[in-house]
CSV table of C-alpha atoms and ligand atoms in Angstrom, one decimal:
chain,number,residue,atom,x,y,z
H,1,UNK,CA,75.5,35.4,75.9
H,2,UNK,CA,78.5,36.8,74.1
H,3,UNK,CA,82.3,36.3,74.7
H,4,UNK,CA,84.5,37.8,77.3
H,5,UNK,CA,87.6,39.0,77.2
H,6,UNK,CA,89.3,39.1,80.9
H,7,UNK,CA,92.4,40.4,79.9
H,8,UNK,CA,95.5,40.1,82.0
H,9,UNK,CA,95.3,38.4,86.1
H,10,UNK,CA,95.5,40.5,88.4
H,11,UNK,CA,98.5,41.1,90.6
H,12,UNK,CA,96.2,41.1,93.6
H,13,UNK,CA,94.7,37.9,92.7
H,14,UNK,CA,98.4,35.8,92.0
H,15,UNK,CA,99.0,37.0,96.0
H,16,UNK,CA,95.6,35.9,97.3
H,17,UNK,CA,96.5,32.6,95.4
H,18,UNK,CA,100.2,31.9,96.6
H,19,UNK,CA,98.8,32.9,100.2
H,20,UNK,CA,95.6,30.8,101.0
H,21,UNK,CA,96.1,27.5,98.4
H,22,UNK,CA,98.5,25.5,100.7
H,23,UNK,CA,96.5,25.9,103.9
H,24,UNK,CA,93.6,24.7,101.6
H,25,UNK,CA,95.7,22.1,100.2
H,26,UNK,CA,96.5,21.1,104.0
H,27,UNK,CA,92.9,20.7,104.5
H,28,UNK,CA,92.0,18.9,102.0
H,29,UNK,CA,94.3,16.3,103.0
H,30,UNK,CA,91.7,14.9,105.4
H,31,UNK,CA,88.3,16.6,104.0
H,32,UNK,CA,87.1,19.0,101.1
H,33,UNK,CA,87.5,22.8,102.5
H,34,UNK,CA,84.1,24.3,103.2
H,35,UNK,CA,82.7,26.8,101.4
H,36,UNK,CA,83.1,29.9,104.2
H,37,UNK,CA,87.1,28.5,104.1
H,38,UNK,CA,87.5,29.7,100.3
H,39,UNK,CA,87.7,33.2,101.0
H,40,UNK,CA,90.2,36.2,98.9
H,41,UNK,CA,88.6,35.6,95.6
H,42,UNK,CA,86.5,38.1,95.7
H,43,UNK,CA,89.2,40.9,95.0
H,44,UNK,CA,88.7,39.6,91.1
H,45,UNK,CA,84.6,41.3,90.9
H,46,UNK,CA,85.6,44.5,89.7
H,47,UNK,CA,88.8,43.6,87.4
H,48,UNK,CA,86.3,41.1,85.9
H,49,UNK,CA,83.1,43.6,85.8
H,50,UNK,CA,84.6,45.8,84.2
H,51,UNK,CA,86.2,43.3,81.9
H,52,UNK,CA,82.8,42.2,80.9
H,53,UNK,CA,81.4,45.7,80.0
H,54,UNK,CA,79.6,45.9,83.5
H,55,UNK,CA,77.1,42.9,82.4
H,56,UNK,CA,76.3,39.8,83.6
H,57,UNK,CA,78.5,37.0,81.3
H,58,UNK,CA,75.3,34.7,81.5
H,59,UNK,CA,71.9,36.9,80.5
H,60,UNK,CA,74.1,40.2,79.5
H,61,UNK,CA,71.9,42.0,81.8
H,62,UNK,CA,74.0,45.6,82.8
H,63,UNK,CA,74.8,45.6,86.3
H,64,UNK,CA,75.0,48.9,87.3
H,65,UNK,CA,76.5,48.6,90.8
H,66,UNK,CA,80.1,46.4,91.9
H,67,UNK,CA,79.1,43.9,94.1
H,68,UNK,CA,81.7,41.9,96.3
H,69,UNK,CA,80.8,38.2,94.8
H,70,UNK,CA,82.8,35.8,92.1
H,71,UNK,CA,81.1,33.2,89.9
H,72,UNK,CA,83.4,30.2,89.3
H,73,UNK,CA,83.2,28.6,86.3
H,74,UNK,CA,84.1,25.2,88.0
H,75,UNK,CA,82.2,25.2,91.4
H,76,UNK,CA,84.9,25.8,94.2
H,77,UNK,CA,83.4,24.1,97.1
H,78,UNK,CA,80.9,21.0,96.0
H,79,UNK,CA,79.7,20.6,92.1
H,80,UNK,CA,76.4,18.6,90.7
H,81,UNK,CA,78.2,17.6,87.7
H,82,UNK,CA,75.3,14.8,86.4
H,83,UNK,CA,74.8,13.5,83.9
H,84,UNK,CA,77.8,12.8,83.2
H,85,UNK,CA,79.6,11.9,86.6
H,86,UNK,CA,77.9,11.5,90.1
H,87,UNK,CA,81.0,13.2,91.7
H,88,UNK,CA,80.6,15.7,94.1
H,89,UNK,CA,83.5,17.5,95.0
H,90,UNK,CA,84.1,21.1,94.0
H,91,UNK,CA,87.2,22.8,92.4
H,92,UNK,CA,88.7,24.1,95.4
H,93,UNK,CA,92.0,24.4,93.8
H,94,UNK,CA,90.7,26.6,91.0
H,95,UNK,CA,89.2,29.0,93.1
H,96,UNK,CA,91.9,31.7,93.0
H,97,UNK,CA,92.3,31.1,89.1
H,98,UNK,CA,91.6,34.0,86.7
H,99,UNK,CA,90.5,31.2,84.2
H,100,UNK,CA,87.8,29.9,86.2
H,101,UNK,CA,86.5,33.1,87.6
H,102,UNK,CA,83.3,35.6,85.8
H,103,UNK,CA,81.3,38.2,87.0
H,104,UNK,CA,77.2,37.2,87.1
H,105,UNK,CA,74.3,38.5,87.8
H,106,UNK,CA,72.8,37.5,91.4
H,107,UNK,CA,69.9,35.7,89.6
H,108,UNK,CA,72.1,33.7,86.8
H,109,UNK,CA,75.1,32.2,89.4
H,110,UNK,CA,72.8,32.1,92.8
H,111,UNK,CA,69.4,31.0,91.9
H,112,UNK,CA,70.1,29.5,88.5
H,113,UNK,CA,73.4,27.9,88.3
H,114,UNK,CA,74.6,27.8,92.0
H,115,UNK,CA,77.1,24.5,92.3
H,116,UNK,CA,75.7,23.0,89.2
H,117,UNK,CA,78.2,21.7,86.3
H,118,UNK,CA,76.9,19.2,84.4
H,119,UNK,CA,79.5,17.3,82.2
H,120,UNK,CA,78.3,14.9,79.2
H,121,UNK,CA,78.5,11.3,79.3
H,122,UNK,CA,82.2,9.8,79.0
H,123,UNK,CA,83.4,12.6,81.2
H,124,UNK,CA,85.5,12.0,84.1
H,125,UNK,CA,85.5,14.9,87.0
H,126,UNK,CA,89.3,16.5,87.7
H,127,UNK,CA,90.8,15.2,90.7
H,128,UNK,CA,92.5,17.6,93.1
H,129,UNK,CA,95.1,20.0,91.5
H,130,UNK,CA,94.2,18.6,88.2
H,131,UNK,CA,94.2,21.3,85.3
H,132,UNK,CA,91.2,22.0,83.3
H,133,UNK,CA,89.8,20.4,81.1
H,134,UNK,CA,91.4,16.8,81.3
H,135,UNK,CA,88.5,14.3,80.7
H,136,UNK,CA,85.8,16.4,81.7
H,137,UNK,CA,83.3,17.3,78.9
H,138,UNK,CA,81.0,20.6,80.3
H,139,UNK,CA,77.9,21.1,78.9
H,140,UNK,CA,77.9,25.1,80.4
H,141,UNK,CA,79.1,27.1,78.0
H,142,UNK,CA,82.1,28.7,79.0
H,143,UNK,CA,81.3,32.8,78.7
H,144,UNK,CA,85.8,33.2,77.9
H,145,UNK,CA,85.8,30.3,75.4
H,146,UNK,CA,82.5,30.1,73.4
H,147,UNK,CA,80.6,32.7,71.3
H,148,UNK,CA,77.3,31.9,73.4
H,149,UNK,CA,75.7,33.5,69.9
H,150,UNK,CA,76.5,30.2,68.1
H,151,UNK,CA,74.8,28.1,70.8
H,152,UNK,CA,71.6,30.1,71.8
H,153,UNK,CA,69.2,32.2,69.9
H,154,UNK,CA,66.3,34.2,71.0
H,155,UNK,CA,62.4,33.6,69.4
H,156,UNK,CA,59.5,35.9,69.6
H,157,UNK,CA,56.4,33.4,70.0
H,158,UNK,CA,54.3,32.2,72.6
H,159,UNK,CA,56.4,30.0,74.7
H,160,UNK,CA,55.7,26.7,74.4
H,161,UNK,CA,54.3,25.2,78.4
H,162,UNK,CA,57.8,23.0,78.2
H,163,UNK,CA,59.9,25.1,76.8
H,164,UNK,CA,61.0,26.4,80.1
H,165,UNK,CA,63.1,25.6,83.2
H,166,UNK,CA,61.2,27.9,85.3
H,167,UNK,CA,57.8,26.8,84.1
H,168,UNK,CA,55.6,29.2,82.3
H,169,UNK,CA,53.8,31.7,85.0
H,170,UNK,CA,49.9,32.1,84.6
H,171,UNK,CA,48.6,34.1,81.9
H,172,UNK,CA,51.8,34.1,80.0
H,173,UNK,CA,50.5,32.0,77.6
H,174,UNK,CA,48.4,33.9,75.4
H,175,UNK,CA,51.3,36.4,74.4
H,176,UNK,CA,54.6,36.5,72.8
H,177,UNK,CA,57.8,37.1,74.1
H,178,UNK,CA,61.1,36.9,73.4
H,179,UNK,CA,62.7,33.7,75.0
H,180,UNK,CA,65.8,31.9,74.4
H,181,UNK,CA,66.4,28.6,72.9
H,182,UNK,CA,69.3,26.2,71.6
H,183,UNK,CA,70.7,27.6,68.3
H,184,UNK,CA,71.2,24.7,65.5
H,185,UNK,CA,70.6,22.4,68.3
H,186,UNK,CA,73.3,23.1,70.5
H,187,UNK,CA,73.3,20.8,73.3
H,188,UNK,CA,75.5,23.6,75.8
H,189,UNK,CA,73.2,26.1,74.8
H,190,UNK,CA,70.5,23.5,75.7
H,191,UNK,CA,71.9,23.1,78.9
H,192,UNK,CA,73.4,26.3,79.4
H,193,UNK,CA,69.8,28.0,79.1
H,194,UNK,CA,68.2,25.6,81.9
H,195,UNK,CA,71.3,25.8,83.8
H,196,UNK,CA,71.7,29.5,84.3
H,197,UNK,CA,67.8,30.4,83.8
H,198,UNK,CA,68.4,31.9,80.7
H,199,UNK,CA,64.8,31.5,80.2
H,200,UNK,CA,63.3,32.5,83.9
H,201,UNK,CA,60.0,34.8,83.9
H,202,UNK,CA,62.3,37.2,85.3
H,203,UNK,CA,64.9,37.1,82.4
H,204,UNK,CA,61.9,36.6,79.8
H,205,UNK,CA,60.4,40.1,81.4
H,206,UNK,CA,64.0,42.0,80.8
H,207,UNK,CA,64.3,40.5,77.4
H,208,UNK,CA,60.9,41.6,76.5
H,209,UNK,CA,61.0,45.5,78.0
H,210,UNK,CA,64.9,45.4,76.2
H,211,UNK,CA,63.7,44.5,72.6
H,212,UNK,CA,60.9,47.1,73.0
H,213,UNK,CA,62.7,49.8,73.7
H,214,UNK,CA,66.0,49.4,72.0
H,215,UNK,CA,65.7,46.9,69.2
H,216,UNK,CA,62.3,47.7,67.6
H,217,UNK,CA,63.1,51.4,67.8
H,218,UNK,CA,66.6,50.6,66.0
H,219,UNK,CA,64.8,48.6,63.8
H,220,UNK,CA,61.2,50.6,63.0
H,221,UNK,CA,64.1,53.5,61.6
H,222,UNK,CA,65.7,51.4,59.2
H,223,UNK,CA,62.9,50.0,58.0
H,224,UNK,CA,61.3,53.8,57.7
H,225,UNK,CA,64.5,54.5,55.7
H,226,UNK,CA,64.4,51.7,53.6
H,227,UNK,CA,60.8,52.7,52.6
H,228,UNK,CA,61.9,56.5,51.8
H,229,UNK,CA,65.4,54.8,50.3
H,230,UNK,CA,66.9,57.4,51.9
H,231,UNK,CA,70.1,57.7,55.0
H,232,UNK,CA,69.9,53.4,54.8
H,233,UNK,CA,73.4,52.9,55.6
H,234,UNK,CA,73.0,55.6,58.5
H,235,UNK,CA,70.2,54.2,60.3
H,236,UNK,CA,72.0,50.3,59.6
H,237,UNK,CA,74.6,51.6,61.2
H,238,UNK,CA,72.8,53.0,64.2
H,239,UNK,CA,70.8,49.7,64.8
H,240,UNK,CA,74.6,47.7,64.5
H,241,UNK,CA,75.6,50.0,67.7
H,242,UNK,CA,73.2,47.5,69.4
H,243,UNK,CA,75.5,45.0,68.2
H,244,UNK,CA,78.9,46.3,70.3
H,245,UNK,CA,79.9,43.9,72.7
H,246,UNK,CA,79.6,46.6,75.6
H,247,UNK,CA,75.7,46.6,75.2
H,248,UNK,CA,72.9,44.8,77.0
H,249,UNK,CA,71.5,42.0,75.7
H,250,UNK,CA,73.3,41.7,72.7
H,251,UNK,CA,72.4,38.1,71.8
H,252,UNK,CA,69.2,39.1,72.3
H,253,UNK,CA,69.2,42.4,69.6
H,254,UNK,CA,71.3,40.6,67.2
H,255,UNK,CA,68.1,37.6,66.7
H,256,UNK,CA,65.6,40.6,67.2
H,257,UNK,CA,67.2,42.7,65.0
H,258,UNK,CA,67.1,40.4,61.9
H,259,UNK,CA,63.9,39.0,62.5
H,260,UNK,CA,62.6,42.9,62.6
H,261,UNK,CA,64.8,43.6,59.6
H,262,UNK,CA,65.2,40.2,57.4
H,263,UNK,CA,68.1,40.3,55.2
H,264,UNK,CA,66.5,40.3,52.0
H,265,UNK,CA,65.2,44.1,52.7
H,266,UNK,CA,69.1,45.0,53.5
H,267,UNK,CA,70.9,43.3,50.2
H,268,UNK,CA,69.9,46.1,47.8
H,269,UNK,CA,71.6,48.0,49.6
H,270,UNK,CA,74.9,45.7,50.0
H,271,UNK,CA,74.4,45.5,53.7
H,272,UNK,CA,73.8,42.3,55.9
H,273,UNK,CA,73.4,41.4,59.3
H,274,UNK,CA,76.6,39.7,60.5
H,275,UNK,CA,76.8,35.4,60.6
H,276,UNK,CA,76.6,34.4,64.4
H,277,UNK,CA,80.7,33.6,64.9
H,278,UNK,CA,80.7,37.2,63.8
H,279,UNK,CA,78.5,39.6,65.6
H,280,UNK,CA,80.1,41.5,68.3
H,281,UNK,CA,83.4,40.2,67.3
H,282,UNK,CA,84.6,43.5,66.1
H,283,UNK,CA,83.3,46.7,67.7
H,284,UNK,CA,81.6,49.9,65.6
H,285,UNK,CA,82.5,48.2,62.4
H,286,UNK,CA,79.7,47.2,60.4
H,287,UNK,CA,79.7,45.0,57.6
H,288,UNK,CA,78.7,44.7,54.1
H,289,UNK,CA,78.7,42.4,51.4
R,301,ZN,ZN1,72.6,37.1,84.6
């Protein structure tokens, strides 16, 4: 999970806004507007796909086709928001706002995170027309504000039987794979992981076949150089481009890449894989001591 950058609201999306809040506003006067009553949003998926370098702004998965759906942030029509409030009420009056909207992968908002927003303890849920964040304290990592890099790294091991949300399917057991886990400790990327599904079979499946064919490829050639000391800096460079925001899975290849490639083998050579707040942060540019 890396950082998004939407970029400016959509004109389309300010008229969709003006045009359906007061009748939702008038609705909410005697009951919370159903789900199939929040409806125009949906003209912000492909302002926000492309945004987000056509991948999902949970698992970085490329998705290769527009679909017509919106993830919001702050669920718009109910929210499961424990532990840290029993509230249930969704964020109906943030559903048209560019803030609160992303583009996800069908697995990451429908079967993962679905109307799930779990604040910490001490928190107190918005009330209607309230702006974000008042009291509330999420434990999701938000994909426009956080470096997801800081707060979740990814392991090659066997996974450990409780190590994930989605249990660990037969057989899985007795190999390695690459799976995701809370970096430093990070409490939203604790949460974030069992939240979304970071670490699903199905997610644990892409992040292996991603690793194998672009990272240890990227990585077996700078290691190859290194041994002939010979076009280093070239074939660094080439195994940074897995590093650019606009790639897959770039969490993913930037724990993979220097767990192939420790740093010690790179700092003869004045090179060095970028700190966490950095990677991805500026595009093509690689860095060096
Ligand atoms: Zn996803």
């Amino acid at each position: 999970m890396i950082r998004i950058h939407r970029g400016a609201e959509p004109d389309e999306l300010r008229r969709v806004r003006l045009e359906r809040l007061p009748e939702l506003a008038r609705i909410a006067r005697t009951r919370p507007p159903r789900s199939e009553e929040i409806d125009g949003y949906r003209i912000a998926a492909g302002p926000l796909w492309r945004a987000q370098n056509f991948k999902c702004c949970y698992c970085e998965r490329k998705i290769p086709k527009l679909y017509n759906d919106v993830e919001h942030y702050r669920p718009k029509a109910s929210a499961t928001r424990e532990p840290g409030s029993q509230d249930r009420h969704g964020y109906w009056w943030l559903a048209f706002t560019w803030t609160n909207l992303l583009f996800a992968c069908p697995s990451c908002n429908r079967t993962g995170k679905n109307d799930r927003f779990p604040l910490d303890a001490g928190s107190v849920a918005l009330v209607a027309k309230e702006a974000p964040p008042g009291k509330e304290k999420p434990l999701l990592l938000d994909p426009a504000e956080h470096h997801g890099i800081e707060h979740i790294e990814f392991v090659f091991g066997v996974i450990p039987a409780r190590a994930t949300s989605a249990g660990v399917p037969p057989g899985w057991s007795a190999r390695k794979h690459w799976w995701p886990r809370a970096r430093g400790g990070s409490l939203t990327g604790d949460w974030t992981i069992r939240v979304c599904g970071l670490d699903s079979s199905e997610h644990i499946e892409l992040y292996d076949d991603h690793v194998d064919k672009e990272a240890r490829p990227a990585a077996r050639d700078l290691e190859e150089a290194l041994k002939r000391r010979r076009d280093v800096t070239a074939a660094f460079d080439q195994a940074m481009r897995l590093l650019q925001p606009g790639k897959p899975f770039m969490g993913l290849s930037y724990d993979a890449l220097r767990l192939l490639v420790p740093g010690d083998a790179l700092a003869p050579w004045n090179l060095a894989w970028p700190e966490p707040r950095e990677a991805g942060r500026s595009p093509g540019r690689t860095r060096r001591r």
